């Protein structure tokens, strides 16, 4: 019994390691190529196709797990941002972290949007957008941001500039190092009262 | 001979009318739904599937014709914009016309990007981008636009805000009537020295 229990634990540990390797490889590959295949992901994870399908019934199931983890990590990272004090400074801090997440998970979101239903995709954007909206409201009330244009428009501008920066980095037009400051300065200028 | 020549002319006129109706219907449907099928396009054009395929060998061939015409119309509209005088005013005029084109042809570009090769897609953006770039250069030299950030970044910001506005209109967050002024004001604020 002891030997068999220990063998079971060994198997479970193996399975956990495989799952981690598969999810990690999928996150990495899909961030570069939204059309990366299950075969490519299995190869990059160092497991066989059969092992991969043993843990994930389909590419969609794997995609869902990758997206769930990305959402979880995004949430954790954003929760850590101090949104107090001057609204411009607070938005600057939030944009810096959001930029890193957009750039890391941006292509993943594109990949997921080919596979997951629109409701699931909406959830990816809703929580981060709610944080930015709260700050925009505070900055508008304080007279730091323009209050004479729809707040939804300002939210769209923030998202557009973040995604534009990610595209510009992928195209080699700006460096990933320069991006956060460019994003922050441009967004603050665009919103300024 | 005379009757037959006249019948030929009639057939050619019919064919031209059908081609126009097909291209017009394709432009209209694809602008709303990038995945509109050949059947749907034929139906909207009031022609049979066989007639459509008589004029266009494939969905790709039709898409290419639609994209070519959109590029031609874009080019004509942009050529009509006065780019002289104060760079901020000139960019405002250019943005207004560009917005109309982005909004009209935006989903079409998405549809085309699923079908046409990347080089063809690049051409869609290159000429309009060159016009904006020329104005940006002039405004930077005049000290009206920031000159301490990459001009490629400023070009990305202009494109991001234009596409962001189109998305915001499609989502019902801003109206198509409000969009041009929001786009112009936001872009000018984002670029301001």
Short mmCIF file of C-alpha atoms in Angstrom, two decimals:
data_model
loop_
_atom_site.label_atom_id
_atom_site.label_comp_id
_atom_site.label_asym_id
_atom_site.label_seq_id
_atom_site.Cartn_x
_atom_site.Cartn_y
_atom_site.Cartn_z
CA UNK A 1 0.00 0.00 0.00
CA UNK A 2 2.78 2.35 0.94
CA UNK A 3 4.70 1.82 -2.24
CA UNK A 4 1.54 2.21 -4.33
CA UNK A 5 0.47 5.42 -2.49
CA UNK A 6 3.93 6.83 -3.06
CA UNK A 7 3.77 5.83 -6.76
CA UNK A 8 0.40 7.58 -7.01
CA UNK A 9 1.88 10.71 -5.49
CA UNK A 10 4.73 10.46 -8.00
CA UNK A 11 2.26 10.21 -10.86
CA UNK A 12 0.25 13.14 -9.58
CA UNK A 13 3.42 15.21 -9.26
CA UNK A 14 4.36 14.24 -12.84
CA UNK A 15 0.90 15.23 -14.05
CA UNK A 16 1.12 18.60 -12.27
CA UNK A 17 4.54 19.27 -13.77
CA UNK A 18 3.24 18.39 -17.25
CA UNK A 19 0.21 20.62 -16.87
CA UNK A 20 2.40 23.52 -15.75
CA UNK A 21 4.81 22.95 -18.65
CA UNK A 22 1.93 22.80 -21.16
CA UNK A 23 0.24 25.97 -19.86
CA UNK A 24 3.56 27.80 -19.68
CA UNK A 25 4.50 26.78 -23.25
CA UNK A 26 1.03 27.68 -24.55
CA UNK A 27 1.21 31.12 -22.91
CA UNK A 28 4.65 31.75 -24.41
CA UNK A 29 3.85 30.50 -27.95
CA UNK A 30 0.39 32.05 -28.22
CA UNK A 31 1.77 35.42 -27.12
CA UNK A 32 3.90 35.41 -30.28
CA UNK A 33 1.68 33.43 -32.67
CA UNK A 34 -2.06 33.36 -31.96
CA UNK A 35 -2.39 30.40 -34.36
CA UNK A 36 0.17 28.16 -32.63
CA UNK A 37 -1.03 24.55 -32.95
CA UNK A 38 -1.49 21.91 -30.25
CA UNK A 39 1.44 20.00 -31.78
CA UNK A 40 3.74 23.00 -31.48
CA UNK A 41 2.63 23.63 -27.88
CA UNK A 42 3.16 19.96 -26.91
CA UNK A 43 6.63 20.00 -28.49
CA UNK A 44 7.61 23.24 -26.71
CA UNK A 45 6.34 21.77 -23.41
CA UNK A 46 8.41 18.60 -23.94
CA UNK A 47 5.37 16.33 -23.79
CA UNK A 48 3.62 14.13 -26.35
CA UNK A 49 0.38 15.07 -28.06
CA UNK A 50 -1.38 12.22 -26.25
CA UNK A 51 -0.20 13.50 -22.85
CA UNK A 52 -1.44 16.98 -23.72
CA UNK A 53 -4.86 15.68 -24.73
CA UNK A 54 -4.87 13.59 -21.54
CA UNK A 55 -4.93 16.86 -19.57
CA UNK A 56 -6.87 19.10 -21.96
CA UNK A 57 -9.73 17.70 -24.06
CA UNK A 58 -9.25 20.25 -26.83
CA UNK A 59 -7.30 23.30 -27.92
CA UNK A 60 -10.25 25.35 -26.63
CA UNK A 61 -9.97 23.79 -23.15
CA UNK A 62 -6.25 24.61 -23.06
CA UNK A 63 -6.94 28.13 -24.30
CA UNK A 64 -9.52 28.58 -21.56
CA UNK A 65 -6.99 27.55 -18.89
CA UNK A 66 -4.34 29.89 -20.37
CA UNK A 67 -6.84 32.76 -20.47
CA UNK A 68 -8.05 32.08 -16.90
CA UNK A 69 -4.50 32.21 -15.58
CA UNK A 70 -3.75 35.38 -17.51
CA UNK A 71 -6.87 36.99 -16.04
CA UNK A 72 -5.84 35.85 -12.55
CA UNK A 73 -2.30 37.22 -12.94
CA UNK A 74 -3.62 40.46 -14.38
CA UNK A 75 -5.98 40.86 -11.47
CA UNK A 76 -3.23 40.20 -8.92
CA UNK A 77 -0.85 42.67 -10.56
CA UNK A 78 -3.50 45.41 -10.81
CA UNK A 79 -4.66 44.89 -7.23
CA UNK A 80 -1.12 45.75 -6.14
CA UNK A 81 -1.24 49.25 -7.70
CA UNK A 82 -1.76 52.17 -5.29
CA UNK A 83 -4.66 54.16 -6.76
CA UNK A 84 -4.62 56.85 -4.06
CA UNK A 85 -3.21 60.39 -4.15
CA UNK A 86 -3.01 62.67 -7.21
CA UNK A 87 -5.20 61.15 -9.98
CA UNK A 88 -2.58 61.85 -12.69
CA UNK A 89 0.18 60.13 -10.70
CA UNK A 90 -2.15 57.24 -9.83
CA UNK A 91 -3.15 56.81 -13.49
CA UNK A 92 0.54 56.90 -14.40
CA UNK A 93 1.25 54.01 -12.02
CA UNK A 94 -1.77 52.04 -13.21
CA UNK A 95 -0.78 52.55 -16.88
CA UNK A 96 2.75 51.32 -16.25
CA UNK A 97 1.52 48.00 -14.83
CA UNK A 98 -1.31 47.73 -17.36
CA UNK A 99 1.18 48.25 -20.18
CA UNK A 100 3.33 45.32 -19.02
CA UNK A 101 0.22 43.12 -18.91
CA UNK A 102 -1.11 44.32 -22.27
CA UNK A 103 2.24 43.69 -23.90
CA UNK A 104 2.64 40.27 -22.25
CA UNK A 105 -0.89 39.02 -22.82
CA UNK A 106 -1.94 41.10 -25.84
CA UNK A 107 -1.39 38.48 -28.55
CA UNK A 108 -2.82 35.92 -26.16
CA UNK A 109 -6.02 37.93 -26.05
CA UNK A 110 -6.08 37.91 -29.87
CA UNK A 111 -5.53 34.15 -29.82
CA UNK A 112 -8.27 33.67 -27.25
CA UNK A 113 -10.68 35.88 -29.21
CA UNK A 114 -10.50 33.38 -32.12
CA UNK A 115 -11.55 30.56 -29.80
CA UNK A 116 -13.46 31.76 -26.73
CA UNK A 117 -17.00 33.19 -26.78
CA UNK A 118 -17.44 37.00 -26.72
CA UNK A 119 -18.72 36.93 -23.10
CA UNK A 120 -15.48 35.32 -21.93
CA UNK A 121 -13.50 37.94 -23.85
CA UNK A 122 -15.55 40.73 -22.31
CA UNK A 123 -14.55 39.53 -18.83
CA UNK A 124 -10.87 39.88 -19.79
CA UNK A 125 -11.33 43.61 -20.27
CA UNK A 126 -14.06 44.47 -17.76
CA UNK A 127 -12.18 44.41 -14.46
CA UNK A 128 -9.08 46.33 -15.63
CA UNK A 129 -11.39 48.83 -17.40
CA UNK A 130 -13.36 49.35 -14.16
CA UNK A 131 -10.16 50.38 -12.35
CA UNK A 132 -9.25 52.92 -15.02
CA UNK A 133 -12.83 54.25 -15.01
CA UNK A 134 -12.75 54.85 -11.24
CA UNK A 135 -9.55 56.88 -11.62
CA UNK A 136 -10.93 58.80 -14.59
CA UNK A 137 -14.01 59.74 -12.56
CA UNK A 138 -11.85 60.97 -9.69
CA UNK A 139 -9.57 62.93 -12.06
CA UNK A 140 -12.57 64.51 -13.83
CA UNK A 141 -14.11 65.52 -10.49
CA UNK A 142 -10.77 67.02 -9.43
CA UNK A 143 -10.58 69.00 -12.71
CA UNK A 144 -7.36 67.20 -13.71
CA UNK A 145 -8.93 65.41 -16.72
CA UNK A 146 -11.36 66.85 -19.25
CA UNK A 147 -14.92 66.49 -18.01
CA UNK A 148 -16.62 67.71 -21.20
CA UNK A 149 -16.17 64.52 -23.25
CA UNK A 150 -17.79 61.11 -22.60
CA UNK A 151 -15.88 59.06 -20.04
CA UNK A 152 -16.40 56.01 -22.30
CA UNK A 153 -14.43 57.86 -24.97
CA UNK A 154 -11.55 58.50 -22.57
CA UNK A 155 -11.57 54.82 -21.63
CA UNK A 156 -11.44 53.89 -25.33
CA UNK A 157 -8.50 56.24 -25.84
CA UNK A 158 -6.57 54.66 -22.95
CA UNK A 159 -7.18 51.17 -24.37
CA UNK A 160 -6.37 52.27 -27.94
CA UNK A 161 -3.05 53.82 -26.90
CA UNK A 162 -2.08 50.75 -24.84
CA UNK A 163 -2.82 48.39 -27.74
CA UNK A 164 -1.22 50.79 -30.22
CA UNK A 165 1.97 50.72 -28.17
CA UNK A 166 2.00 46.93 -28.13
CA UNK A 167 1.59 46.85 -31.92
CA UNK A 168 4.33 49.48 -32.33
CA UNK A 169 6.73 47.37 -30.24
CA UNK A 170 5.90 44.22 -32.23
CA UNK A 171 6.56 46.18 -35.45
CA UNK A 172 9.89 47.44 -34.08
CA UNK A 173 8.82 51.10 -34.28
CA UNK A 174 9.47 51.74 -30.57
CA UNK A 175 11.33 49.66 -27.97
CA UNK A 176 9.59 47.80 -25.15
CA UNK A 177 11.73 49.86 -22.74
CA UNK A 178 10.55 53.19 -24.15
CA UNK A 179 6.89 52.14 -24.33
CA UNK A 180 5.69 52.66 -20.71
CA UNK A 181 6.82 56.30 -20.55
CA UNK A 182 5.43 57.04 -24.03
CA UNK A 183 2.10 55.45 -23.07
CA UNK A 184 1.88 57.37 -19.80
CA UNK A 185 2.85 60.76 -21.23
CA UNK A 186 0.58 60.39 -24.27
CA UNK A 187 -2.46 59.25 -22.29
CA UNK A 188 -2.05 62.03 -19.70
CA UNK A 189 -1.71 64.61 -22.50
CA UNK A 190 -4.78 63.24 -24.28
CA UNK A 191 -6.87 63.40 -21.09
CA UNK A 192 -5.57 66.71 -19.71
CA UNK A 193 -8.18 69.34 -18.81
CA UNK B 1 -24.95 41.84 -87.60
CA UNK B 2 -26.49 45.03 -86.29
CA UNK B 3 -29.04 43.27 -84.06
CA UNK B 4 -26.35 40.95 -82.69
CA UNK B 5 -23.94 43.84 -81.95
CA UNK B 6 -26.73 45.60 -80.10
CA UNK B 7 -27.53 42.41 -78.14
CA UNK B 8 -23.84 42.14 -77.23
CA UNK B 9 -23.86 45.71 -76.01
CA UNK B 10 -26.96 44.89 -73.94
CA UNK B 11 -25.23 41.89 -72.42
CA UNK B 12 -22.14 43.90 -71.63
CA UNK B 13 -24.29 46.59 -69.99
CA UNK B 14 -26.05 43.87 -67.95
CA UNK B 15 -22.72 42.43 -66.91
CA UNK B 16 -21.42 45.85 -65.86
CA UNK B 17 -24.58 46.50 -63.83
CA UNK B 18 -24.24 43.10 -62.13
CA UNK B 19 -20.59 43.69 -61.31
CA UNK B 20 -21.41 47.08 -59.81
CA UNK B 21 -24.28 45.60 -57.77
CA UNK B 22 -22.06 42.76 -56.51
CA UNK B 23 -19.18 45.05 -55.51
CA UNK B 24 -21.56 47.51 -53.90
CA UNK B 25 -23.34 44.77 -51.90
CA UNK B 26 -20.02 43.20 -50.88
CA UNK B 27 -18.72 46.57 -49.65
CA UNK B 28 -21.89 47.16 -47.65
CA UNK B 29 -22.15 43.68 -46.10
CA UNK B 30 -18.44 43.25 -45.35
CA UNK B 31 -18.34 46.63 -43.61
CA UNK B 32 -20.79 45.21 -41.05
CA UNK B 33 -19.82 41.53 -41.04
CA UNK B 34 -16.26 40.63 -42.13
CA UNK B 35 -17.37 37.00 -42.53
CA UNK B 36 -20.27 37.68 -44.93
CA UNK B 37 -20.50 34.73 -47.34
CA UNK B 38 -20.61 34.74 -51.14
CA UNK B 39 -24.22 33.54 -50.93
CA UNK B 40 -25.23 36.47 -48.75
CA UNK B 41 -23.44 38.91 -51.04
CA UNK B 42 -25.09 37.45 -54.17
CA UNK B 43 -28.50 37.63 -52.51
CA UNK B 44 -27.99 41.25 -51.41
CA UNK B 45 -26.84 42.12 -54.95
CA UNK B 46 -29.95 40.49 -56.46
CA UNK B 47 -27.94 38.07 -58.57
CA UNK B 48 -27.49 34.30 -58.50
CA UNK B 49 -24.45 32.57 -57.10
CA UNK B 50 -23.55 31.37 -60.61
CA UNK B 51 -23.67 34.92 -61.97
CA UNK B 52 -21.40 36.10 -59.15
CA UNK B 53 -18.89 33.35 -59.84
CA UNK B 54 -19.12 34.20 -63.56
CA UNK B 55 -17.61 37.59 -62.72
CA UNK B 56 -15.39 36.70 -59.75
CA UNK B 57 -13.58 33.36 -59.64
CA UNK B 58 -13.54 33.25 -55.85
CA UNK B 59 -14.41 35.15 -52.68
CA UNK B 60 -10.77 36.27 -52.64
CA UNK B 61 -11.05 37.76 -56.14
CA UNK B 62 -14.17 39.68 -55.11
CA UNK B 63 -12.48 40.80 -51.91
CA UNK B 64 -9.52 42.06 -53.91
CA UNK B 65 -11.81 44.13 -56.14
CA UNK B 66 -13.64 45.56 -53.11
CA UNK B 67 -10.33 46.40 -51.42
CA UNK B 68 -8.91 47.97 -54.60
CA UNK B 69 -11.92 50.25 -54.93
CA UNK B 70 -11.78 51.20 -51.24
CA UNK B 71 -8.10 52.10 -51.66
CA UNK B 72 -8.92 54.15 -54.77
CA UNK B 73 -11.76 56.03 -53.03
CA UNK B 74 -9.60 56.61 -49.95
CA UNK B 75 -6.84 57.99 -52.11
CA UNK B 76 -9.22 60.33 -53.97
CA UNK B 77 -10.78 61.62 -50.74
CA UNK B 78 -7.41 62.25 -49.08
CA UNK B 79 -5.98 63.95 -52.16
CA UNK B 80 -8.75 66.52 -51.81
CA UNK B 81 -7.62 67.61 -48.32
CA UNK B 82 -5.72 70.93 -48.12
CA UNK B 83 -2.56 70.14 -46.14
CA UNK B 84 -1.21 73.72 -46.21
CA UNK B 85 -1.27 76.39 -43.52
CA UNK B 86 -1.07 75.82 -39.76
CA UNK B 87 -0.04 72.18 -39.15
CA UNK B 88 -2.60 71.72 -36.34
CA UNK B 89 -5.46 72.97 -38.52
CA UNK B 90 -4.25 70.91 -41.47
CA UNK B 91 -4.03 67.76 -39.32
CA UNK B 92 -7.53 68.51 -38.02
CA UNK B 93 -8.86 68.58 -41.61
CA UNK B 94 -6.97 65.42 -42.55
CA UNK B 95 -8.25 63.59 -39.45
CA UNK B 96 -11.84 64.50 -40.21
CA UNK B 97 -11.70 62.94 -43.68
CA UNK B 98 -9.57 60.01 -42.48
CA UNK B 99 -12.10 59.31 -39.74
CA UNK B 100 -14.94 59.02 -42.25
CA UNK B 101 -12.87 56.58 -44.31
CA UNK B 102 -11.72 54.56 -41.28
CA UNK B 103 -15.27 54.26 -40.07
CA UNK B 104 -16.62 53.38 -43.52
CA UNK B 105 -13.92 50.93 -44.53
CA UNK B 106 -12.66 49.76 -41.11
CA UNK B 107 -14.53 46.45 -40.92
CA UNK B 108 -13.76 45.97 -44.60
CA UNK B 109 -10.08 46.15 -43.77
CA UNK B 110 -10.62 43.51 -41.08
CA UNK B 111 -12.47 41.35 -43.62
CA UNK B 112 -9.71 41.83 -46.17
CA UNK B 113 -7.01 41.02 -43.62
CA UNK B 114 -8.49 37.50 -43.26
CA UNK B 115 -8.19 36.96 -47.00
CA UNK B 116 -5.52 39.11 -48.63
CA UNK B 117 -1.76 38.72 -48.14
CA UNK B 118 0.01 41.00 -45.61
CA UNK B 119 1.71 42.98 -48.41
CA UNK B 120 -1.66 43.94 -49.88
CA UNK B 121 -2.86 44.98 -46.41
CA UNK B 122 0.27 47.06 -45.88
CA UNK B 123 -0.54 49.06 -49.04
CA UNK B 124 -3.95 49.95 -47.58
CA UNK B 125 -2.28 51.81 -44.73
CA UNK B 126 0.94 53.09 -46.35
CA UNK B 127 -0.34 55.98 -48.46
CA UNK B 128 -2.68 57.52 -45.84
CA UNK B 129 0.09 57.08 -43.22
CA UNK B 130 2.58 58.91 -45.46
CA UNK B 131 0.27 61.95 -45.57
CA UNK B 132 -0.04 62.08 -41.78
CA UNK B 133 3.72 61.63 -41.43
CA UNK B 134 4.46 64.61 -43.70
CA UNK B 135 2.18 66.79 -41.56
CA UNK B 136 3.68 65.49 -38.33
CA UNK B 137 7.16 66.36 -39.60
CA UNK B 138 6.04 69.87 -40.48
CA UNK B 139 4.31 70.34 -37.10
CA UNK B 140 7.36 69.06 -35.21
CA UNK B 141 9.65 71.41 -37.14
CA UNK B 142 7.27 74.29 -36.35
CA UNK B 143 7.32 73.36 -32.64
CA UNK B 144 3.55 72.70 -32.66
CA UNK B 145 3.90 68.94 -31.99
CA UNK B 146 6.28 67.26 -29.56
CA UNK B 147 9.62 66.61 -31.23
CA UNK B 148 11.17 64.58 -28.38
CA UNK B 149 9.27 61.32 -29.02
CA UNK B 150 9.64 59.02 -32.06
CA UNK B 151 7.53 60.16 -35.01
CA UNK B 152 6.56 56.49 -35.55
CA UNK B 153 5.01 56.55 -32.10
CA UNK B 154 2.96 59.64 -32.94
CA UNK B 155 1.79 57.93 -36.13
CA UNK B 156 0.78 54.85 -34.09
CA UNK B 157 -1.16 57.07 -31.68
CA UNK B 158 -3.08 58.70 -34.54
CA UNK B 159 -4.00 55.30 -36.01
CA UNK B 160 -4.87 53.86 -32.58
CA UNK B 161 -7.22 56.75 -31.77
CA UNK B 162 -8.90 56.54 -35.20
CA UNK B 163 -9.51 52.80 -34.85
CA UNK B 164 -10.50 53.22 -31.20
CA UNK B 165 -13.15 55.72 -32.23
CA UNK B 166 -14.54 53.35 -34.85
CA UNK B 167 -14.76 50.56 -32.25
CA UNK B 168 -16.39 52.94 -29.75
CA UNK B 169 -19.05 53.89 -32.32
CA UNK B 170 -19.73 50.23 -33.19
CA UNK B 171 -20.10 49.50 -29.44
CA UNK B 172 -22.50 52.45 -29.06
CA UNK B 173 -20.21 54.27 -26.59
CA UNK B 174 -20.03 57.43 -28.70
CA UNK B 175 -22.11 58.55 -31.69
CA UNK B 176 -20.76 58.66 -35.25
CA UNK B 177 -21.63 62.39 -35.25
CA UNK B 178 -19.54 63.13 -32.13
CA UNK B 179 -16.59 61.01 -33.26
CA UNK B 180 -14.75 63.37 -35.67
CA UNK B 181 -14.44 66.21 -33.12
CA UNK B 182 -13.43 63.80 -30.33
CA UNK B 183 -10.80 62.25 -32.61
CA UNK B 184 -9.40 65.63 -33.67
CA UNK B 185 -9.28 67.14 -30.16
CA UNK B 186 -7.79 64.02 -28.59
CA UNK B 187 -5.12 63.56 -31.27
CA UNK B 188 -4.10 67.23 -31.14
CA UNK B 189 -3.90 67.09 -27.31
CA UNK B 190 -1.84 63.88 -27.44
CA UNK B 191 0.62 65.42 -29.94
CA UNK B 192 0.83 68.93 -28.45
CA UNK B 193 4.33 70.27 -27.68
#
